[in-house]
């Protein structure tokens, strides 16, 4: 399926799913109202190299409850007159692409959903409505359960006569995940959306020296702040490098940040205490040196397979003189097909170069050995995390091991109860079909939570012939416990490919044993 080729158009599928999910439409707005201007942005790093990452936006939904499922009442739904194709790979240095400029009733909204066109249809973009182009080749970008939308949770206030200017941030450097299906390369979108108020933001500009640029590659620059509980640093915004060796961390809410500079083949640098003021750009100072360094590689396995892994290192407080918390050095989603990284991740063998912001003047750096080093061996701690599950404890490992070991399946997060989804898989209109391989996706608010792969037991469909599935325990027992159930299936001979018409599992009050969905044969 690599490259460009003719596609079967099946316009009726989106229409069918729209009818099944029909709720409160956009309609006209009366009474007090304001304007919502919604844009998309991205801060592409060189973590992965893409020529283009194209998505097709069809609708934007709003709801005043963060717990509302896609089929519940109360949604304000705004289909775009013409679906908008956005190239996320080119939204750099603060560039945005507006997808909606609409009048909304005054109120406090807590959920926005972005609905993308189905990848397997080419109604708006050929050969795929959502696609990755790299090295001159075009690959499908899968969006599991697209009819349910990708949710952004937050507080969005529409005031009478006011304008909300919001930028929704995708993260293609991390959330466009490479997978291999039946020997063929594809990509899956695992979006963890963030948002920025365009009227309440500043930026940080920095530069690395020419020697660092020559020594390293895949540079990533991060603005980090301590988590609310002070236990770790979390990334608020990141970006990649420009052709002139500069970088720009844009859309940062006012505050103080630590800037982490890292890359492949160079040592990590941290600049502490960089202020950001609304409407202005803070200059980090003269070009920063990043000494050449060596690396080791690591891999791991997680359960559920919708997880991601953060790699941390901590400065030595005996050197800095203040209490320290772990910084996020690297991050990666696991392959939802396998629960492991598609390829091992590279981690630095070197110390951290640490300095304090000096009002735009030259910064003095010192080399600090992270506290995670064990017996002189370069080391990290790793945390596996997944939506609605409890993060694992910090797991230490060093460059003498294969990577962190997380053990069994993560526990569901506090306030939720383990429930399962199960049901019947049927073929569209009962048509005959045999699938030698398949994968079932469990999706919450647009993010893959878990996936189940079956390569050895064929699924046969036809009149009176269906298949069954059942998930492992999922977080349930809370108001927003809705999950999309979607799938892909394939056979080598005869060549067959099928996609899911997603079902919806309701785990708010218990197990859902009727979360059925349909497989549609594309060829």
Coordinates of C-alpha atoms in Angstrom, one line a residue:
X1 CA 0.0 0.0 0.0
X2 CA 3.0 2.3 -0.2
X3 CA 3.1 5.0 -2.8
X4 CA 0.2 6.4 -4.9
X5 CA -2.5 4.3 -6.4
X6 CA -6.1 4.4 -7.2
X7 CA -8.5 4.3 -4.3
X8 CA -12.1 3.1 -3.9
X9 CA -14.4 6.0 -3.1
X10 CA -17.0 5.1 -0.5
X11 CA -18.8 8.4 0.3
X12 CA -21.7 6.6 2.0
X13 CA -19.5 5.5 5.0
X14 CA -19.0 9.0 6.4
X15 CA -22.7 9.7 5.8
X16 CA -23.7 6.6 7.5
X17 CA -21.6 7.3 10.6
X18 CA -22.7 10.9 10.7
X19 CA -26.3 9.7 10.8
X20 CA -25.5 7.2 13.6
X21 CA -23.8 9.9 15.7
X22 CA -26.3 12.7 14.9
X23 CA -26.8 15.0 17.8
X24 CA -27.2 18.7 18.3
X25 CA -26.1 20.5 15.1
X26 CA -24.5 23.9 14.8
X27 CA -27.6 25.8 13.7
X28 CA -27.9 29.5 14.2
X29 CA -26.8 31.4 17.2
X30 CA -29.2 33.7 19.0
X31 CA -28.8 35.8 22.1
X32 CA -25.4 36.7 23.6
X33 CA -22.6 35.3 21.6
X34 CA -18.9 35.6 20.8
X35 CA -16.4 34.3 18.2
X36 CA -14.2 31.2 18.3
X37 CA -11.2 31.3 16.0
X38 CA -9.7 27.8 16.0
X39 CA -6.3 27.2 14.4
X40 CA -4.0 24.2 14.2
X41 CA -0.2 24.4 14.8
X42 CA 2.7 22.1 15.3
X43 CA 6.2 22.3 16.5
X44 CA 7.9 19.7 14.3
X45 CA 11.2 18.5 15.6
X46 CA 13.6 16.4 13.7
X47 CA 12.9 13.4 15.9
X48 CA 11.3 12.0 12.8
X49 CA 11.9 13.4 9.3
X50 CA 8.7 14.1 7.3
X51 CA 8.3 16.0 4.0
X52 CA 4.6 16.4 4.7
X53 CA 2.0 15.3 7.2
X54 CA -1.4 16.0 5.7
X55 CA -4.6 15.8 7.6
X56 CA -8.2 16.6 6.3
X57 CA -10.4 18.4 8.9
X58 CA -14.1 18.0 8.3
X59 CA -15.8 19.3 11.5
X60 CA -15.3 21.0 14.8
X61 CA -17.5 20.2 17.8
X62 CA -17.9 22.0 21.1
X63 CA -19.5 20.8 24.4
X64 CA -19.8 22.3 27.9
X65 CA -19.0 19.0 29.6
X66 CA -15.6 17.3 29.5
X67 CA -17.4 13.9 30.1
X68 CA -19.7 14.0 27.1
X69 CA -19.4 11.1 24.7
X70 CA -19.6 11.5 21.0
X71 CA -23.1 10.3 20.7
X72 CA -24.6 12.3 23.6
X73 CA -26.8 15.4 23.4
X74 CA -25.5 18.9 23.8
X75 CA -22.8 19.1 21.1
X76 CA -22.5 22.1 18.9
X77 CA -21.3 20.7 15.6
X78 CA -19.9 22.8 12.9
X79 CA -19.1 21.0 9.6
X80 CA -16.7 22.9 7.4
X81 CA -18.2 24.0 4.2
X82 CA -15.1 22.7 2.4
X83 CA -13.0 20.2 4.4
X84 CA -9.6 21.8 5.1
X85 CA -6.3 20.0 4.3
X86 CA -3.6 21.0 6.7
X87 CA 0.1 20.2 6.4
X88 CA 1.3 19.9 10.0
X89 CA 4.9 19.4 9.0
X90 CA 5.1 23.0 7.7
X91 CA 3.4 24.8 10.7
X92 CA 6.7 25.9 12.3
X93 CA 8.0 29.0 14.1
X94 CA 4.6 30.0 15.3
X95 CA 2.7 29.5 12.0
X96 CA -0.9 28.5 12.3
X97 CA -3.6 27.3 10.0
X98 CA -7.1 28.5 10.9
X99 CA -9.8 25.8 10.5
X100 CA -12.8 27.6 12.1
X101 CA -14.1 31.2 12.5
X102 CA -17.5 30.8 14.0
X103 CA -20.0 32.6 16.3
X104 CA -20.8 30.5 19.4
X105 CA -23.3 31.1 22.3
X106 CA -21.7 32.6 25.4
X107 CA -20.5 30.0 27.9
X108 CA -17.8 27.9 29.4
X109 CA -16.9 25.1 27.0
X110 CA -14.8 22.2 28.3
X111 CA -14.4 20.0 25.2
X112 CA -13.5 20.6 21.6
X113 CA -13.4 17.7 19.1
X114 CA -11.6 17.9 15.8
X115 CA -13.1 15.4 13.3
X116 CA -10.8 14.2 10.4
X117 CA -11.9 12.6 7.2
X118 CA -11.5 8.8 7.0
X119 CA -8.0 7.9 5.8
X120 CA -9.2 5.1 3.5
X121 CA -11.4 7.5 1.5
X122 CA -9.8 9.8 -1.1
X123 CA -12.7 12.2 -1.5
X124 CA -10.6 15.2 -0.5
X125 CA -6.9 14.2 -0.9
X126 CA -5.4 11.4 -3.0
X127 CA -4.3 8.7 -2.4
X128 CA -5.3 9.1 1.3
X129 CA -7.3 11.8 3.1
X130 CA -4.6 11.7 5.8
X131 CA -1.1 10.8 4.8
X132 CA 2.6 11.0 5.5
X133 CA 5.1 11.8 2.8
X134 CA 8.7 11.0 3.4
X135 CA 11.6 10.4 1.0
X136 CA 9.2 11.0 -1.9
X137 CA 6.9 8.1 -0.8
X138 CA 3.3 8.4 0.4
X139 CA 2.0 6.4 3.3
X140 CA -1.4 6.2 4.9
X141 CA -1.8 8.0 8.3
X142 CA -4.4 6.0 10.2
X143 CA -6.8 7.8 12.5
X144 CA -8.5 5.1 14.6
X145 CA -12.3 5.7 15.1
X146 CA -12.2 9.1 13.2
X147 CA -16.0 9.5 13.4
X148 CA -15.7 10.1 17.2
X149 CA -13.2 12.9 16.8
X150 CA -10.0 13.9 18.6
X151 CA -10.8 15.6 21.9
X152 CA -9.2 18.6 23.5
X153 CA -10.1 19.0 27.1
X154 CA -9.8 22.4 28.9
X155 CA -11.5 25.6 29.8
X156 CA -12.7 27.7 26.8
X157 CA -14.7 30.8 27.7
X158 CA -16.8 32.5 25.0
X159 CA -17.8 36.0 26.1
X160 CA -20.4 38.3 24.7
X161 CA -18.8 40.1 21.7
X162 CA -15.4 38.7 22.5
X163 CA -13.1 36.5 20.4
X164 CA -11.3 33.4 21.6
X165 CA -8.2 32.8 19.5
X166 CA -7.0 29.3 20.2
X167 CA -4.2 27.3 18.6
X168 CA -4.5 23.5 19.0
X169 CA -1.1 21.9 19.0
X170 CA -0.4 18.6 17.3
X171 CA 3.0 16.9 17.9
X172 CA 3.9 15.0 14.7
X173 CA 7.5 14.6 15.9
X174 CA 6.2 12.1 18.5
X175 CA 2.6 11.3 17.9
X176 CA 2.9 10.2 14.3
X177 CA 3.9 6.6 15.0
X178 CA 5.5 4.3 12.4
X179 CA 4.2 0.8 12.3
X180 CA 4.6 -2.3 10.0
X181 CA 1.5 -4.2 9.0
X182 CA 1.8 -7.3 6.8
X183 CA 5.3 -6.2 5.8
X184 CA 4.2 -2.7 4.8
X185 CA 4.9 0.6 6.4
X186 CA 2.1 2.8 7.7
X187 CA 1.7 5.5 10.3
X188 CA -0.8 5.9 13.1
X189 CA -1.8 9.2 14.7
X190 CA -1.7 9.0 18.5
X191 CA -2.5 12.6 19.3
X192 CA -2.0 14.2 22.7
X193 CA -3.4 17.6 21.9
X194 CA -2.4 20.8 23.7
X195 CA -3.7 24.3 23.2
X196 CA -2.5 27.9 23.4
X197 CA -4.3 31.2 23.9
X198 CA -2.8 33.3 21.0
X199 CA -3.5 36.5 23.0
X200 CA -1.7 35.4 26.1
X201 CA 1.7 34.0 25.0
X202 CA 5.3 34.8 24.5
X203 CA 8.3 33.0 23.1
X204 CA 12.0 32.0 23.7
X205 CA 14.6 32.3 20.9
X206 CA 17.9 30.5 21.1
X207 CA 20.8 29.4 19.0
X208 CA 23.5 26.6 19.0
X209 CA 26.9 27.0 17.6
X210 CA 28.2 25.7 14.3
X211 CA 30.3 23.0 16.0
X212 CA 27.3 21.6 17.7
X213 CA 25.4 21.6 14.4
X214 CA 28.2 19.7 12.7
X215 CA 28.5 17.2 15.6
X216 CA 24.9 16.4 16.0
X217 CA 21.5 15.9 14.3
X218 CA 17.8 15.4 15.2
X219 CA 17.9 18.4 17.6
X220 CA 15.0 19.0 19.9
X221 CA 14.6 22.1 22.1
X222 CA 12.1 21.9 25.0
X223 CA 10.6 24.4 27.4
X224 CA 9.9 22.6 30.7
X225 CA 8.3 23.5 34.1
X226 CA 7.9 21.5 37.3
X227 CA 4.7 19.5 37.5
X228 CA 2.0 20.7 39.9
X229 CA 3.2 18.2 42.6
X230 CA 6.9 19.1 42.0
X231 CA 7.8 15.5 41.4
X232 CA 9.2 16.0 37.8
X233 CA 9.6 18.5 35.0
X234 CA 7.1 18.3 32.2
X235 CA 7.4 19.7 28.6
X236 CA 5.2 22.6 27.8
X237 CA 6.4 23.2 24.3
X238 CA 9.2 22.0 22.0
X239 CA 10.6 22.7 18.6
X240 CA 13.3 21.8 16.1
X241 CA 16.2 23.7 14.6
X242 CA 16.2 26.2 11.7
X243 CA 18.6 26.3 8.9
X244 CA 20.6 29.2 10.6
X245 CA 21.1 27.1 13.8
X246 CA 18.4 29.1 15.7
X247 CA 15.2 27.8 17.3
X248 CA 12.0 29.4 18.5
X249 CA 9.8 28.1 21.3
X250 CA 6.5 29.9 20.6
X251 CA 3.1 30.1 22.2
X252 CA 4.4 29.9 25.8
X253 CA 2.1 31.2 28.5
X254 CA 3.9 33.9 30.7
X255 CA 6.1 32.4 33.3
X256 CA 9.5 31.0 33.9
X257 CA 10.9 28.0 32.1
X258 CA 14.0 25.8 32.0
X259 CA 15.1 25.2 28.4
X260 CA 16.5 21.7 27.6
X261 CA 18.6 21.4 24.4
X262 CA 19.2 17.9 23.1
X263 CA 20.2 16.1 20.0
X264 CA 21.6 12.9 18.6
X265 CA 25.4 12.7 18.9
X266 CA 25.7 15.6 21.3
X267 CA 25.4 16.1 25.1
X268 CA 22.3 17.5 26.7
X269 CA 22.2 21.1 27.8
X270 CA 19.9 22.8 30.4
X271 CA 19.4 26.5 30.8
X272 CA 17.5 27.3 34.0
X273 CA 15.2 30.2 34.8
X274 CA 14.3 31.7 31.4
X275 CA 11.4 34.3 31.7
X276 CA 8.6 34.6 29.2
X277 CA 6.5 37.8 29.0
X278 CA 3.2 38.1 27.2
X279 CA 3.6 39.5 23.7
X280 CA 7.5 39.4 23.6
X281 CA 10.3 37.1 22.8
X282 CA 13.1 36.3 25.3
X283 CA 16.6 35.9 23.8
X284 CA 18.5 33.0 25.4
X285 CA 21.8 34.7 24.6
X286 CA 24.9 33.9 22.5
X287 CA 25.1 30.6 20.6
X288 CA 25.2 27.6 23.0
X289 CA 27.8 25.0 22.7
X290 CA 26.7 21.3 22.8
X291 CA 29.8 19.0 23.0
X292 CA 29.9 15.9 20.8
X293 CA 28.9 12.8 22.7
X294 CA 28.2 9.1 22.3
X295 CA 24.9 7.1 22.7
X296 CA 23.5 3.8 23.7
X297 CA 20.1 2.3 22.6
X298 CA 17.2 0.9 24.6
X299 CA 13.9 -0.8 24.0
X300 CA 11.1 -1.9 26.2
X301 CA 7.6 -3.4 26.2
X302 CA 4.4 -1.9 27.7
X303 CA 0.9 -3.0 28.5
X304 CA -1.5 -1.5 27.4
X305 CA 0.0 -1.0 24.0
X306 CA -1.4 2.5 23.7
X307 CA 1.3 3.7 26.1
X308 CA 4.3 6.0 25.8
X309 CA 7.5 6.2 27.7
X310 CA 9.3 9.2 29.2
X311 CA 13.1 9.1 29.9
X312 CA 14.3 11.2 32.7
X313 CA 17.6 12.5 34.3
X314 CA 18.1 14.5 37.4
X315 CA 20.7 17.1 38.2
X316 CA 22.8 16.6 41.3
X317 CA 21.6 18.9 44.0
X318 CA 24.9 18.7 45.7
X319 CA 26.2 20.7 42.7
X320 CA 23.3 23.0 42.0
X321 CA 22.6 23.7 45.7
X322 CA 18.8 23.4 45.4
X323 CA 16.3 20.5 45.5
X324 CA 16.1 18.8 42.0
X325 CA 13.5 16.9 40.1
X326 CA 13.9 14.7 37.0
X327 CA 13.8 16.4 33.6
X328 CA 12.2 14.8 30.6
X329 CA 15.1 14.1 28.2
X330 CA 13.3 11.9 25.6
X331 CA 9.8 10.7 24.9
X332 CA 8.4 8.1 22.6
X333 CA 5.1 6.3 21.9
X334 CA 5.3 2.5 21.6
X335 CA 4.1 0.8 18.5
X336 CA 0.4 -0.1 19.3
X337 CA 0.8 -3.2 17.2
X338 CA 3.5 -4.6 19.5
X339 CA 3.8 -2.6 22.7
X340 CA 7.5 -1.9 22.0
X341 CA 9.3 0.8 20.1
X342 CA 9.3 0.4 16.3
X343 CA 13.1 0.8 16.6
X344 CA 15.3 1.2 19.7
X345 CA 15.7 4.7 21.1
X346 CA 19.1 6.4 21.4
X347 CA 20.1 7.9 24.7
X348 CA 23.1 10.0 25.7
X349 CA 26.1 8.5 27.4
X350 CA 27.3 12.0 28.5
X351 CA 26.8 14.4 31.4
X352 CA 24.3 17.3 31.4
X353 CA 25.7 20.7 30.7
X354 CA 23.9 23.1 33.1
X355 CA 23.8 26.9 33.3
X356 CA 21.5 29.7 34.5
X357 CA 19.9 32.3 32.2
X358 CA 21.9 35.5 32.3
X359 CA 19.5 38.2 30.9
X360 CA 20.5 37.4 27.3
X361 CA 24.3 37.5 28.0
X362 CA 26.7 34.6 27.8
X363 CA 25.9 31.7 30.1
X364 CA 28.5 29.8 32.1
X365 CA 28.0 26.0 31.9
X366 CA 29.2 23.2 34.1
X367 CA 29.1 19.4 33.4
X368 CA 26.9 17.5 36.0
X369 CA 26.7 13.8 36.2
X370 CA 22.9 12.8 36.5
X371 CA 22.0 11.1 39.7
X372 CA 20.6 8.1 37.6
X373 CA 24.1 7.0 36.6
X374 CA 25.0 3.7 38.3
X375 CA 28.5 2.6 39.1
X376 CA 29.9 5.1 36.5
X377 CA 27.6 3.8 33.8
X378 CA 25.3 6.4 32.0
X379 CA 21.8 5.9 33.2
X380 CA 18.2 7.1 33.1
X381 CA 14.9 6.4 34.8
X382 CA 11.9 5.6 32.6
X383 CA 8.2 6.0 33.2
X384 CA 5.5 4.3 31.1
X385 CA 2.2 6.1 30.9
X386 CA -1.1 5.6 29.1
X387 CA -4.4 7.5 29.0
X388 CA -6.5 6.8 32.1
X389 CA -4.0 4.3 33.5
X390 CA -1.6 4.9 36.5
X391 CA 1.9 5.7 35.4
X392 CA 4.5 3.1 36.3
X393 CA 7.0 3.9 39.0
X394 CA 10.3 5.4 37.9
X395 CA 12.3 2.4 36.6
X396 CA 16.1 2.9 36.6
X397 CA 18.4 1.4 34.0
X398 CA 21.8 2.1 32.5
X399 CA 23.8 1.5 29.3
X400 CA 24.7 -2.0 30.3
X401 CA 21.0 -3.2 30.1
X402 CA 18.6 -3.7 27.2
X403 CA 16.2 -1.1 28.6
X404 CA 13.7 -0.5 31.4
X405 CA 11.4 -3.4 32.4
X406 CA 7.9 -2.4 33.4
X407 CA 6.4 -5.7 34.3
X408 CA 2.7 -6.4 33.8
X409 CA -0.3 -4.4 32.7
X410 CA -0.6 -0.9 34.3
X411 CA -3.3 -0.4 36.9
X412 CA -6.3 1.8 35.9
X413 CA -6.1 5.3 37.3
X414 CA -7.6 6.4 40.7
X415 CA -11.3 7.1 40.5
X416 CA -11.9 4.5 37.8
X417 CA -13.0 0.8 37.9
X418 CA -11.7 -2.0 35.6
X419 CA -14.4 -2.9 33.0
X420 CA -14.2 -4.7 29.7
X421 CA -15.7 -4.3 26.3
X422 CA -16.7 -7.2 24.1
X423 CA -18.9 -7.8 21.2
X424 CA -19.4 -9.2 17.7
X425 CA -17.4 -8.2 14.6
X426 CA -19.4 -8.6 11.4
X427 CA -18.7 -7.8 7.7
X428 CA -20.6 -5.0 6.0
X429 CA -23.9 -6.4 4.6
X430 CA -22.8 -9.9 5.6
X431 CA -20.4 -10.1 2.7
X432 CA -18.0 -13.1 2.6
X433 CA -14.4 -12.3 3.6
X434 CA -11.4 -14.0 5.2
X435 CA -8.9 -12.0 7.2
X436 CA -5.6 -13.7 8.1
X437 CA -4.4 -10.9 10.3
X438 CA -6.2 -8.2 12.2
X439 CA -5.8 -5.5 14.9
X440 CA -8.5 -4.1 17.1
X441 CA -8.0 -0.6 18.5
X442 CA -9.6 0.8 21.7
X443 CA -9.7 4.6 21.4
X444 CA -10.7 7.2 24.0
X445 CA -11.2 10.8 22.7
X446 CA -9.1 10.1 19.7
X447 CA -6.1 8.5 21.4
X448 CA -5.4 4.8 21.1
X449 CA -5.5 3.3 24.6
X450 CA -4.9 -0.3 23.7
X451 CA -4.7 -2.6 20.7
X452 CA -5.0 -6.3 20.2
X453 CA -3.3 -8.1 17.3
X454 CA -4.2 -11.5 16.0
X455 CA -1.9 -12.9 13.3
X456 CA -2.5 -16.7 13.6
X457 CA -6.3 -17.3 13.7
X458 CA -8.1 -16.3 10.5
X459 CA -11.4 -14.5 10.8
X460 CA -14.1 -15.6 8.5
X461 CA -17.1 -13.6 7.6
X462 CA -20.3 -14.2 5.6
X463 CA -24.0 -14.9 6.0
X464 CA -24.3 -16.1 9.6
X465 CA -20.5 -16.0 10.1
X466 CA -19.2 -13.4 12.5
X467 CA -16.2 -13.1 14.9
X468 CA -16.0 -12.0 18.5
X469 CA -13.6 -9.9 20.5
X470 CA -13.0 -9.0 24.1
X471 CA -10.6 -6.4 25.6
X472 CA -8.5 -6.6 28.7
X473 CA -9.7 -4.5 31.6
X474 CA -10.1 -0.8 30.7
X475 CA -10.7 2.2 33.0
X476 CA -14.4 2.5 33.5
X477 CA -17.0 3.6 36.1
X478 CA -16.6 7.3 35.5
X479 CA -18.8 9.8 33.6
X480 CA -16.7 9.9 30.4
X481 CA -16.0 6.2 30.0
X482 CA -16.8 5.9 26.3
X483 CA -14.4 4.0 24.0
X484 CA -14.3 3.7 20.3
X485 CA -13.8 0.2 19.0
X486 CA -12.2 0.1 15.5
X487 CA -10.1 -2.4 13.5
X488 CA -8.0 -3.2 10.5
X489 CA -7.8 -6.6 8.7
X490 CA -5.8 -8.1 5.9
X491 CA -4.9 -11.2 4.0
X492 CA -2.0 -11.9 1.6
X493 CA -3.8 -14.3 -0.8
X494 CA -6.0 -13.2 -2.2
X495 CA -4.9 -9.6 -1.3
X496 CA -7.5 -8.3 1.0
X497 CA -7.8 -5.1 3.1
X498 CA -10.6 -4.2 5.4
X499 CA -11.3 -1.3 7.8
X500 CA -13.7 -0.9 10.7
X501 CA -16.9 1.1 10.8
X502 CA -16.3 1.9 14.5
X503 CA -18.5 0.9 17.4
X504 CA -18.8 2.6 20.8
X505 CA -18.3 0.9 24.2
X506 CA -20.0 2.5 27.2
X507 CA -18.1 1.5 30.3
X508 CA -19.7 4.1 32.6
X509 CA -21.6 1.6 34.8
X510 CA -20.1 -1.8 34.0
X511 CA -18.9 -4.1 31.3
X512 CA -20.3 -3.5 27.8
X513 CA -21.0 -6.9 26.1
X514 CA -22.7 -5.4 23.0
X515 CA -19.9 -3.1 21.7
X516 CA -20.3 -4.5 18.2
X517 CA -18.6 -3.1 15.1
X518 CA -18.4 -3.8 11.4
X519 CA -15.5 -4.5 9.0
X520 CA -15.7 -3.1 5.5
X521 CA -13.7 -4.7 2.7
X522 CA -11.9 -2.1 0.7
X523 CA -10.3 -4.5 -1.8

